[in-house]
Short mmCIF file of C-alpha atoms and ligand atoms in Angstrom, two decimals:
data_model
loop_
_atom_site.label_atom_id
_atom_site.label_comp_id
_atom_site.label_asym_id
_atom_site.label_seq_id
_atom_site.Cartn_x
_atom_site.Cartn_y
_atom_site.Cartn_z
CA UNK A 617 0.00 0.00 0.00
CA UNK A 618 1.37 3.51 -0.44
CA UNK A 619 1.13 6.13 2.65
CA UNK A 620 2.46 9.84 2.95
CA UNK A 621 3.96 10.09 6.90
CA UNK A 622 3.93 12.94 7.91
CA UNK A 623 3.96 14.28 11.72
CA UNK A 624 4.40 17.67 13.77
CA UNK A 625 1.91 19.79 11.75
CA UNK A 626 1.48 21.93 15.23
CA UNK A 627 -1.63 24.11 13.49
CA UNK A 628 -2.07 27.13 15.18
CA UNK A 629 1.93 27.65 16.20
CA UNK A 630 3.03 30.69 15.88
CA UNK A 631 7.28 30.80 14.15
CA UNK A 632 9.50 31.29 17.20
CA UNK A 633 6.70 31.38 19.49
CA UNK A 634 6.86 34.89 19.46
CA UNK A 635 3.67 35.61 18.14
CA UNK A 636 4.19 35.90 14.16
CA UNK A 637 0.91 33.51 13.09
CA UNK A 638 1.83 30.70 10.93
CA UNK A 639 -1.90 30.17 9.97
CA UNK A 640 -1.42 31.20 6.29
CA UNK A 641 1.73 29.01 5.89
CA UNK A 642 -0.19 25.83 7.33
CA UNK A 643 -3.05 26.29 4.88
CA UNK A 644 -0.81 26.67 2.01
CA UNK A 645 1.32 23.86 3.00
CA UNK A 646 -2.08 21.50 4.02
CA UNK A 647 -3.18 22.37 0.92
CA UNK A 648 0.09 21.14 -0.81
CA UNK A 649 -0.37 17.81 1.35
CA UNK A 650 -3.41 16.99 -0.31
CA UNK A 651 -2.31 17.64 -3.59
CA UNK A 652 0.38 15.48 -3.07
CA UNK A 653 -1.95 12.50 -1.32
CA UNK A 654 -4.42 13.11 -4.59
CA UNK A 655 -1.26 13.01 -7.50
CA UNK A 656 0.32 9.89 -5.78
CA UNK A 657 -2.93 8.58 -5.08
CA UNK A 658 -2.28 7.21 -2.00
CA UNK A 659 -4.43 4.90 0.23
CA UNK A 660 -3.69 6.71 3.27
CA UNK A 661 -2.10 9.85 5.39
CA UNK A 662 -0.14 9.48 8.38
CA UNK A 663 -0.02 12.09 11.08
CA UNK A 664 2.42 11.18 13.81
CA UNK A 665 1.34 13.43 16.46
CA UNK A 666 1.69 16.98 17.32
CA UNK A 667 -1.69 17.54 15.23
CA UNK A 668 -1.91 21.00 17.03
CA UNK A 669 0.30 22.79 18.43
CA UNK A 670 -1.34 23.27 21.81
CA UNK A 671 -4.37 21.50 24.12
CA UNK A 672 -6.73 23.82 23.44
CA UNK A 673 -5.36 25.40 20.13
CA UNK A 674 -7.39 28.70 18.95
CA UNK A 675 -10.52 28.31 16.64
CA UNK A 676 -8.52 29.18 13.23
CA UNK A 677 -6.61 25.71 14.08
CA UNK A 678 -9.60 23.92 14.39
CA UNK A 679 -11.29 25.38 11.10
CA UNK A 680 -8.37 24.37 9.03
CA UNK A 681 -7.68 21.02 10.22
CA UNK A 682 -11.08 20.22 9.35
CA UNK A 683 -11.65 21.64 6.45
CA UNK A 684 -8.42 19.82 5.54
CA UNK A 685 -9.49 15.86 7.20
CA UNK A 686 -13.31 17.21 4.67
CA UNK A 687 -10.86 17.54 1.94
CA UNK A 688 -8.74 14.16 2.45
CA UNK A 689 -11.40 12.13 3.57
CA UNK A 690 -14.60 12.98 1.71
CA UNK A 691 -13.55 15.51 -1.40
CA UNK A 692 -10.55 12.59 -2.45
CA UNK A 693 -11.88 9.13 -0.23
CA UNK A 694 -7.70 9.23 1.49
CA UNK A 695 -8.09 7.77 4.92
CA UNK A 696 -5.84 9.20 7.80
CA UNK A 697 -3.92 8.06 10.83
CA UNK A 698 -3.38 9.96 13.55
CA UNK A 699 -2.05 9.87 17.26
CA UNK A 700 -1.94 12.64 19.56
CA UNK A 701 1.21 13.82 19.70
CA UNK A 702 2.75 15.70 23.49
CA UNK A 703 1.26 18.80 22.52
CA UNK A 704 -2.22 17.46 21.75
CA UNK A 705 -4.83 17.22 24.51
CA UNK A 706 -5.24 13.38 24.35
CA UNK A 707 -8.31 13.76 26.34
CA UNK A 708 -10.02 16.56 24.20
CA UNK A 709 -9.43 15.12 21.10
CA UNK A 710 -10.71 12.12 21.97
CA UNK A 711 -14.44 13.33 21.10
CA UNK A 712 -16.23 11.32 18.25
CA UNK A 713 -13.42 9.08 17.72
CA UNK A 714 -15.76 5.93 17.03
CA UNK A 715 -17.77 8.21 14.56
CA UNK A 716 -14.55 9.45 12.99
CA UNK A 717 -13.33 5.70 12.63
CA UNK A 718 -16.14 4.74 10.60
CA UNK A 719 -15.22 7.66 8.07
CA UNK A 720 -11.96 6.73 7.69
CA UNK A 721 -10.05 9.03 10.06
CA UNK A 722 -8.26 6.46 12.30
CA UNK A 723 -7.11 8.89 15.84
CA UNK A 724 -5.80 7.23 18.45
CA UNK A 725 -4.92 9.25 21.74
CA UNK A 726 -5.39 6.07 24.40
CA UNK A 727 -3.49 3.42 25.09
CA UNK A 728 -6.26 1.21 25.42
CA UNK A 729 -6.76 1.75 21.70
CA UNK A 730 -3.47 0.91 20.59
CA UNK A 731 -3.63 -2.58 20.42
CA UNK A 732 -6.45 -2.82 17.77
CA UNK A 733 -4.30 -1.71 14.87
CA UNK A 734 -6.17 -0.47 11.74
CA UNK A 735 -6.79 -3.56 9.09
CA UNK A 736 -6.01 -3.08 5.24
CA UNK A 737 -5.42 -6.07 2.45
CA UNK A 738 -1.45 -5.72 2.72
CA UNK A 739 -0.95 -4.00 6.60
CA UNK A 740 -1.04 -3.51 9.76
CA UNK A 741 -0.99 -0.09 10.77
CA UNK A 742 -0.76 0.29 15.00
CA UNK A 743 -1.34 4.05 16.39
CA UNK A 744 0.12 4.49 19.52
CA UNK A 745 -0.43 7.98 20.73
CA UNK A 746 2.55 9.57 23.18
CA UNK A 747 2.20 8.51 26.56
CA UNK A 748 3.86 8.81 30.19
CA UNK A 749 5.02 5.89 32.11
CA UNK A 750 1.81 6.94 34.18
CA UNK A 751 0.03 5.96 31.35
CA UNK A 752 1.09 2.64 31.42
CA UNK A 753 1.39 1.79 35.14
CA UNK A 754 -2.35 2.42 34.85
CA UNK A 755 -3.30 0.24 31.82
CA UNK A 756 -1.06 -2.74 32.98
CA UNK A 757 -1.75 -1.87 36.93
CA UNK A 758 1.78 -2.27 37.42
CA UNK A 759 3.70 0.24 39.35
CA UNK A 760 7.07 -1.44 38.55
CA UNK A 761 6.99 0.19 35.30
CA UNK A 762 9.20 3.22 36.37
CA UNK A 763 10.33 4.29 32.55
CA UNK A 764 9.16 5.19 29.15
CA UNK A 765 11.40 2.32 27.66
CA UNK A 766 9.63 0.15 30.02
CA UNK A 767 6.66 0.97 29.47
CA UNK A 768 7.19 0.75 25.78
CA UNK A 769 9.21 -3.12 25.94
CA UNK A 770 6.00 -3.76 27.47
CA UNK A 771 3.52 -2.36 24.81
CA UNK A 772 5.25 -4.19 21.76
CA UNK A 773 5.57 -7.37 23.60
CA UNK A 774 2.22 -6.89 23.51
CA UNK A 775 1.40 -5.99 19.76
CA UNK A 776 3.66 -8.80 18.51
CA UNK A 777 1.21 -11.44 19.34
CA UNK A 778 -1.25 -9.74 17.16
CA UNK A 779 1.00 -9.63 13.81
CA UNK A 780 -0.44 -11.06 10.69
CA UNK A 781 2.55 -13.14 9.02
CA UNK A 782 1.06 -11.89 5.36
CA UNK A 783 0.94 -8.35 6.35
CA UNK A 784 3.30 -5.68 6.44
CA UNK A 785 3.21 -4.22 10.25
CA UNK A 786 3.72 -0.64 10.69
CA UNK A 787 3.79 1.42 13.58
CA UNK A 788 3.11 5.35 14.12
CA UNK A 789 4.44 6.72 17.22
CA UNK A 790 5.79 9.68 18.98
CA UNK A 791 8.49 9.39 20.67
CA UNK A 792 12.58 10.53 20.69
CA UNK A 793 14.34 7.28 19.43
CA UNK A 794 17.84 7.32 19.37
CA UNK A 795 19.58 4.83 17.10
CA UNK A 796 21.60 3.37 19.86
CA UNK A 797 22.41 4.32 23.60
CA UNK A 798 26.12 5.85 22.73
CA UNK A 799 24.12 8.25 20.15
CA UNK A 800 24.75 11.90 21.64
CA UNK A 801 24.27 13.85 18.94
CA UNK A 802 21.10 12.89 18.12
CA UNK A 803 20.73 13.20 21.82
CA UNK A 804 21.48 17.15 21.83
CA UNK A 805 19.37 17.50 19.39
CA UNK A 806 16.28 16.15 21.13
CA UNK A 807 17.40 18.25 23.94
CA UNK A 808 17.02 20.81 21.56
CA UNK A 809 13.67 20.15 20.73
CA UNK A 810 12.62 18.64 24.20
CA UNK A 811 12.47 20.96 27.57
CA UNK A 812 12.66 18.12 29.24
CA UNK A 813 15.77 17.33 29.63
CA UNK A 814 15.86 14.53 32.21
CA UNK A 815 13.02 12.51 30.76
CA UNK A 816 14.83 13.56 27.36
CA UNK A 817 17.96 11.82 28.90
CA UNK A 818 15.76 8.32 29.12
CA UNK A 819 15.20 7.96 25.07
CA UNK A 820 14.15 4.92 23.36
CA UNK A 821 16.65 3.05 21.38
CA UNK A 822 15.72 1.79 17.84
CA UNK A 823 16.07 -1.48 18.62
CA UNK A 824 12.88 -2.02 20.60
CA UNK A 825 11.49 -1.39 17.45
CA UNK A 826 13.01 -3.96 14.96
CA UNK A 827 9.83 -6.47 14.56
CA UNK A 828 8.16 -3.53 12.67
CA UNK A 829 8.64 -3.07 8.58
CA UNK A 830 8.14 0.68 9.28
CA UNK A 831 8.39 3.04 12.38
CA UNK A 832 5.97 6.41 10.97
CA UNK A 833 7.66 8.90 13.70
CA UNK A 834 6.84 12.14 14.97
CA UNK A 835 8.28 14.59 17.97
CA UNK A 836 11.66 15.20 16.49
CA UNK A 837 11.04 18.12 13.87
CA UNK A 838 14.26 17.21 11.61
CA UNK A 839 14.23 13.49 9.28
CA UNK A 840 18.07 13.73 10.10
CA UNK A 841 17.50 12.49 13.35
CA UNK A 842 15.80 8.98 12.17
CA UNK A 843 17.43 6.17 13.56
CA UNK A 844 17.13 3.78 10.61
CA UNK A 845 15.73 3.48 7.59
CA UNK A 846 12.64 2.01 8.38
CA UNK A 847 12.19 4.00 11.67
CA UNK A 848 12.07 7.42 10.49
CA UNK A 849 11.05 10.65 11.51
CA UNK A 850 9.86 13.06 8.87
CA UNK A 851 10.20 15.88 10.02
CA UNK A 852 7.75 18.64 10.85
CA UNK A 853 5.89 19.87 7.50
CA UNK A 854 7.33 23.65 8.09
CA UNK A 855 10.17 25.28 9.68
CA UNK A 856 8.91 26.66 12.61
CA UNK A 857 12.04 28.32 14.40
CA UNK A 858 14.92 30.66 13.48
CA UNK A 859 17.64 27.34 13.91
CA UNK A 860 15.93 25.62 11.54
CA UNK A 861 15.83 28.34 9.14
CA UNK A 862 19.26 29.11 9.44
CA UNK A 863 19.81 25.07 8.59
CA UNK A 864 17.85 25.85 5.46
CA UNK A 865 15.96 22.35 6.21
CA UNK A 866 14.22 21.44 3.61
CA UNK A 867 10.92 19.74 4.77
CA UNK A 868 8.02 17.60 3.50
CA UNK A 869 7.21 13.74 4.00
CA UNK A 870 7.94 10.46 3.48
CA UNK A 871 6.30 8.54 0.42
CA UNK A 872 5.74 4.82 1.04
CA UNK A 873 5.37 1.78 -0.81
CA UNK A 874 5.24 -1.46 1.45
CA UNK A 875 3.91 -4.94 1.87
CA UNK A 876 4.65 -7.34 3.42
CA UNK A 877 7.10 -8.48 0.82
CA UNK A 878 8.15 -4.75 -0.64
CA UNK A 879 9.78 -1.75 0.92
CA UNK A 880 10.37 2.12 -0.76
CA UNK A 881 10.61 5.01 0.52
CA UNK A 882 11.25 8.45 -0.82
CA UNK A 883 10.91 11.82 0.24
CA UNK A 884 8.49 14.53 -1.19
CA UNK A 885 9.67 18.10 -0.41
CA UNK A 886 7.07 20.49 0.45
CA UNK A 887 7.43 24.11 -1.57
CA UNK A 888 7.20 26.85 1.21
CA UNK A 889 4.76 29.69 1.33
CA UNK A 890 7.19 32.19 2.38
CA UNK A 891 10.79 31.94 2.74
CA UNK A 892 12.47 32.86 5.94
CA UNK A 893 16.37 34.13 5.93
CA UNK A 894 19.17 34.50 9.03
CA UNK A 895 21.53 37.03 7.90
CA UNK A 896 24.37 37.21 10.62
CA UNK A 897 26.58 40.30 9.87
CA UNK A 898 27.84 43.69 11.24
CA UNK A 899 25.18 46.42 11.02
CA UNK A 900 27.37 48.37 8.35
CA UNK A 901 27.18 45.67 6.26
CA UNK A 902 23.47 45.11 6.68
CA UNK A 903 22.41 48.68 5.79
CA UNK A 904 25.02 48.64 2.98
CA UNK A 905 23.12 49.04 -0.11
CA UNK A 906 25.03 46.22 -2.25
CA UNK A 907 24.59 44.10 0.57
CA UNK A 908 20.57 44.30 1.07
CA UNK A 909 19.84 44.14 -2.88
CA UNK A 910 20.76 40.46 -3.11
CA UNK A 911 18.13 39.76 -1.39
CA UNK A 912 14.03 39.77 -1.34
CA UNK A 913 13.62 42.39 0.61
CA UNK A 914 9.61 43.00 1.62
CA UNK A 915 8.67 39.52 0.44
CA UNK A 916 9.97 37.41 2.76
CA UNK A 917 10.85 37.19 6.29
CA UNK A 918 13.79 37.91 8.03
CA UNK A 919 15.96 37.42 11.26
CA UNK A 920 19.40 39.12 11.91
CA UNK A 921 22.39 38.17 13.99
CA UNK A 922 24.34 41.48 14.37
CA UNK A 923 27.59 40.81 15.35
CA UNK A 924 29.36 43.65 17.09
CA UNK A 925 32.80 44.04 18.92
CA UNK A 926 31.08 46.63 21.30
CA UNK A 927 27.61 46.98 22.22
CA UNK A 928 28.48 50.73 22.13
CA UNK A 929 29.18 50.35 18.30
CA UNK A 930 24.65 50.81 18.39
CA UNK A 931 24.30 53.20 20.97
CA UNK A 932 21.37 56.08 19.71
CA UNK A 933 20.72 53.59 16.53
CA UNK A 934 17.08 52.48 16.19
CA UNK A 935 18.18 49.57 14.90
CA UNK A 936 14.37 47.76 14.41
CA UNK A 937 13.02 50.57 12.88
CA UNK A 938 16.21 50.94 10.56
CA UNK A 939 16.26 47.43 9.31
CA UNK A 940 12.15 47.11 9.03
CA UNK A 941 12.57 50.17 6.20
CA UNK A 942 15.30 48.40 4.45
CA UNK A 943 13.90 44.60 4.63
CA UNK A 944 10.35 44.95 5.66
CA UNK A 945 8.13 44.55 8.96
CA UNK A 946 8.45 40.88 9.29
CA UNK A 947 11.52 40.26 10.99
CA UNK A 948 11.32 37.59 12.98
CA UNK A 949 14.27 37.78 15.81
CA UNK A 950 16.82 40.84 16.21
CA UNK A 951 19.94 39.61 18.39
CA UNK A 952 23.26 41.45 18.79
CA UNK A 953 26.25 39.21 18.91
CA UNK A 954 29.81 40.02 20.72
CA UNK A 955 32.28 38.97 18.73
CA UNK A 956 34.95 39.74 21.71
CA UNK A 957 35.51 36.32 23.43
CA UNK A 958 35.78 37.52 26.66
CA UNK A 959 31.83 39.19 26.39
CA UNK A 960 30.52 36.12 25.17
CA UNK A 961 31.89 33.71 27.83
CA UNK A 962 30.54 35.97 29.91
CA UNK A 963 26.98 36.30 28.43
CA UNK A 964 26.87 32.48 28.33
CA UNK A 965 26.87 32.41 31.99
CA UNK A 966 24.87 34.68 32.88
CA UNK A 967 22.03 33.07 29.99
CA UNK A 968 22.67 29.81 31.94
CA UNK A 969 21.81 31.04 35.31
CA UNK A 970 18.35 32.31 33.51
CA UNK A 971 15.25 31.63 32.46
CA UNK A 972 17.39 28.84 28.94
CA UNK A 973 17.30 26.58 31.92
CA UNK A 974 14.82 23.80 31.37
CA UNK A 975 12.54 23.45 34.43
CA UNK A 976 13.94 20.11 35.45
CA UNK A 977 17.42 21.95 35.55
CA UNK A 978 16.38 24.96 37.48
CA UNK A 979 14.42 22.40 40.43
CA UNK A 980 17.84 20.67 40.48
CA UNK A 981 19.91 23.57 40.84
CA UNK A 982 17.62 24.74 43.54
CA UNK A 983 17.43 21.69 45.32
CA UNK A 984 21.29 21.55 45.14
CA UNK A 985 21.19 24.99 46.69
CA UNK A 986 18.59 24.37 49.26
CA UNK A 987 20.55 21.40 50.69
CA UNK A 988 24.39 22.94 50.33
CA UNK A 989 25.11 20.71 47.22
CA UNK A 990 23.24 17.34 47.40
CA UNK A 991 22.23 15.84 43.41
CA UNK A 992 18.70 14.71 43.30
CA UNK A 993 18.57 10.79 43.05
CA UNK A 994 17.35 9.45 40.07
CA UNK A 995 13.99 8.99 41.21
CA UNK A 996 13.46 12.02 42.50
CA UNK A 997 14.47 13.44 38.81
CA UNK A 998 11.61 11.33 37.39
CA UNK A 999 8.93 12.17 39.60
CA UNK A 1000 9.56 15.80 38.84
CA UNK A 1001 9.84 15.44 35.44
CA UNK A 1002 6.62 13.58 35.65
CA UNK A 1003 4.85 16.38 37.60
CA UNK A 1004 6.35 18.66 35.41
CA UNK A 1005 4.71 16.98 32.71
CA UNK A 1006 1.29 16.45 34.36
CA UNK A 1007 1.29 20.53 35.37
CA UNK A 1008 1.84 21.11 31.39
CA UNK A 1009 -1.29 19.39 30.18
CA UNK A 1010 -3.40 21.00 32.03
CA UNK A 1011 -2.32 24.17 31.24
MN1 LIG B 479 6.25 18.31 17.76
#
């Protein structure tokens, strides 16, 4: 059968969280999704979590994602598979679930209803939605189950039982999976992507998952970080962040042909409604007329790194104001860089001690205060990440 994966669509995020809607982007880029599902005519989308971008996202996010499942599933008969990803209210978006089912829209966000994967003539297709350990300590009434990895060792113990031998089996999930345990860069950039850093520290490995022909991932915004070939991230459909702009990621989804006998996959870009550039140079240079012309200046957006050897170099310069007449009003992020070593070590210190700090850091750094020095034990880390994580879905 062939699927599109895709995951992270976050509808109704705004780029760098700093309040610059994205709405306009995700309807040009849904819109370019189905297209794609219609010219490759495929029997089904995948959506590995992350469908919106927060619990209760705003009403716009609502309107588009369904007028986009009307077009997929009605206009063009293309069923989809969803999970709730971490930033999905797995409880809210658990309304009309059976009735969706019956048209085609397959959304998972229990456990429970992860073991019933979805039946087609060549595959399996099982939707586990992200979970706590909680999560699972509750379903298997077993408070020995202290981790995400064993909670998860659990869960596909489970699923393997249920395995057709003449079907492919494919799983969609939402998780960071790290290709083995000695794999730090993928590590840092989870962290990167993760605020929580201890429960970031406990990832999967990709080996849990090797009875599976394909792993459909989401959580990690970048493919790069796919641990194998067959258990792949695809990346978030947009770039949503000034890093990944700077990258110049190029994003879209995976294409998939498999069976239980057949495996290809290939990856469909996705064009991009409006480009976003990083332009990292001294302020001269950016108000320097041959500089400025090379680029699209009022069509696109923009961020700027200004590096400086002295701070005093912009004293009495309206620099926003400036740069908005040259390039245009949507600039994104405005920093000012030191060049002189000596400033930056000391700005990177002072940034640590502040509010970079992931809130798992910060409660250990207090508690190491509090008690003249003492580390938290590893328990204690995971029932605060755990609370941490309970006091963020509610919010
Ligand atoms: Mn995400």
């Amino acid at each position: 059968m062939k699927l599109l994966h895709t995951a992270d669509w976050h509808i109704g995020r705004q780029l760098n969280n700093n309040g610059i809607s994205l709405l306009a982007d995700q309807n040009f880029m849904l819109n370019e999704i189905i297209s794609i599902a219609k010219r490759e005519a495929v029997d089904g989308v995948i959506i590995a979590g992350d469908l919106y971008d927060r619990g209760m996202p705003p009403v716009e996010a609502v309107k588009l994602f369904d007028e986009t499942l009307t077009q997929l599933l009605f206009e063009n008969q293309i069923p989809v598979y969803a999970i709730t990803g971490n930033h999905d209210s797995a409880k809210r978006l658990q309304f009309g679930q059976e009735f969706f089912k019956r048209q085609h829209f397959h959304l998972v966000s229990r456990l429970d209803d992860a073991f019933q994967p979805v039946e087609t003539d060549e595959a399996q297709i099982f939707l586990l939605p992200f979970i706590d350990p909680i999560d699972a300590r509750i379903y298997y009434q077993d408070k020995d189950i202290r981790d995400i990895k064993q909670a998860i060792e659990r869960i596909v113990t489970d699923m393997k039982p249920l395995f057709k031998p003449d079907k492919a089996h494919i799983l969609v999930t939402h998780f960071a999976v790290a290709k083995g345990k000695d794999d730090d860069a993928l590590r840092e950039q989870m962290l990167s992507e993760t605020t929580r850093t201890v429960g970031g520290l406990t990832t999967l490995t990709s080996d849990l998952f090797e009875d599976f022909d394909y792993v459909a991932l989401g959580h990690i915004h970048t493919r790069f970080a796919s641990p194998t070939e067959k258990i792949a991230y695809s990346g978030s459909p947009l770039i949503f962040n000034k890093d990944e702009a700077k990258r110049g990621d190029i994003k879209g989804g995976y294409l998939l042909e498999i069976s239980a006998e057949s495996f290809e996959k290939t990856f469909i870009p996705l064009p991009v409604y409006k480009d976003f550039l990083v332009l990292e140079a001294p302020y001269q240079t950016l108000i320097s007329k041959d500089f400025y012309n090379q680029y699209p200046r009022h069509q696109v957006r923009f961020a700027f790194e200004i590096l400086v050897e002295d701070r005093k170099e912009l004293e009495g310069i309206n620099i926003r104001a400036q740069l908005e007449e040259i390039y245009g009003e949507e600039i994104v992020d405005l920093r000012i860089r030191e060049t002189n070593p000596r400033e930056v070590s000391r700005k990177v210190k002072i940034s640590q001690k502040g509010s970079d700090l992931s809130d798992d850091v910060l409660i250990a750094n207090f508690f190491q205060e509090m008690t003249g020095g003492q580390n938290l034990s590893d328990y204690q880390k995971e029932v605060i990440t755990e609370l941490l994580s309970e006091i963020k879905e509610e919010n």
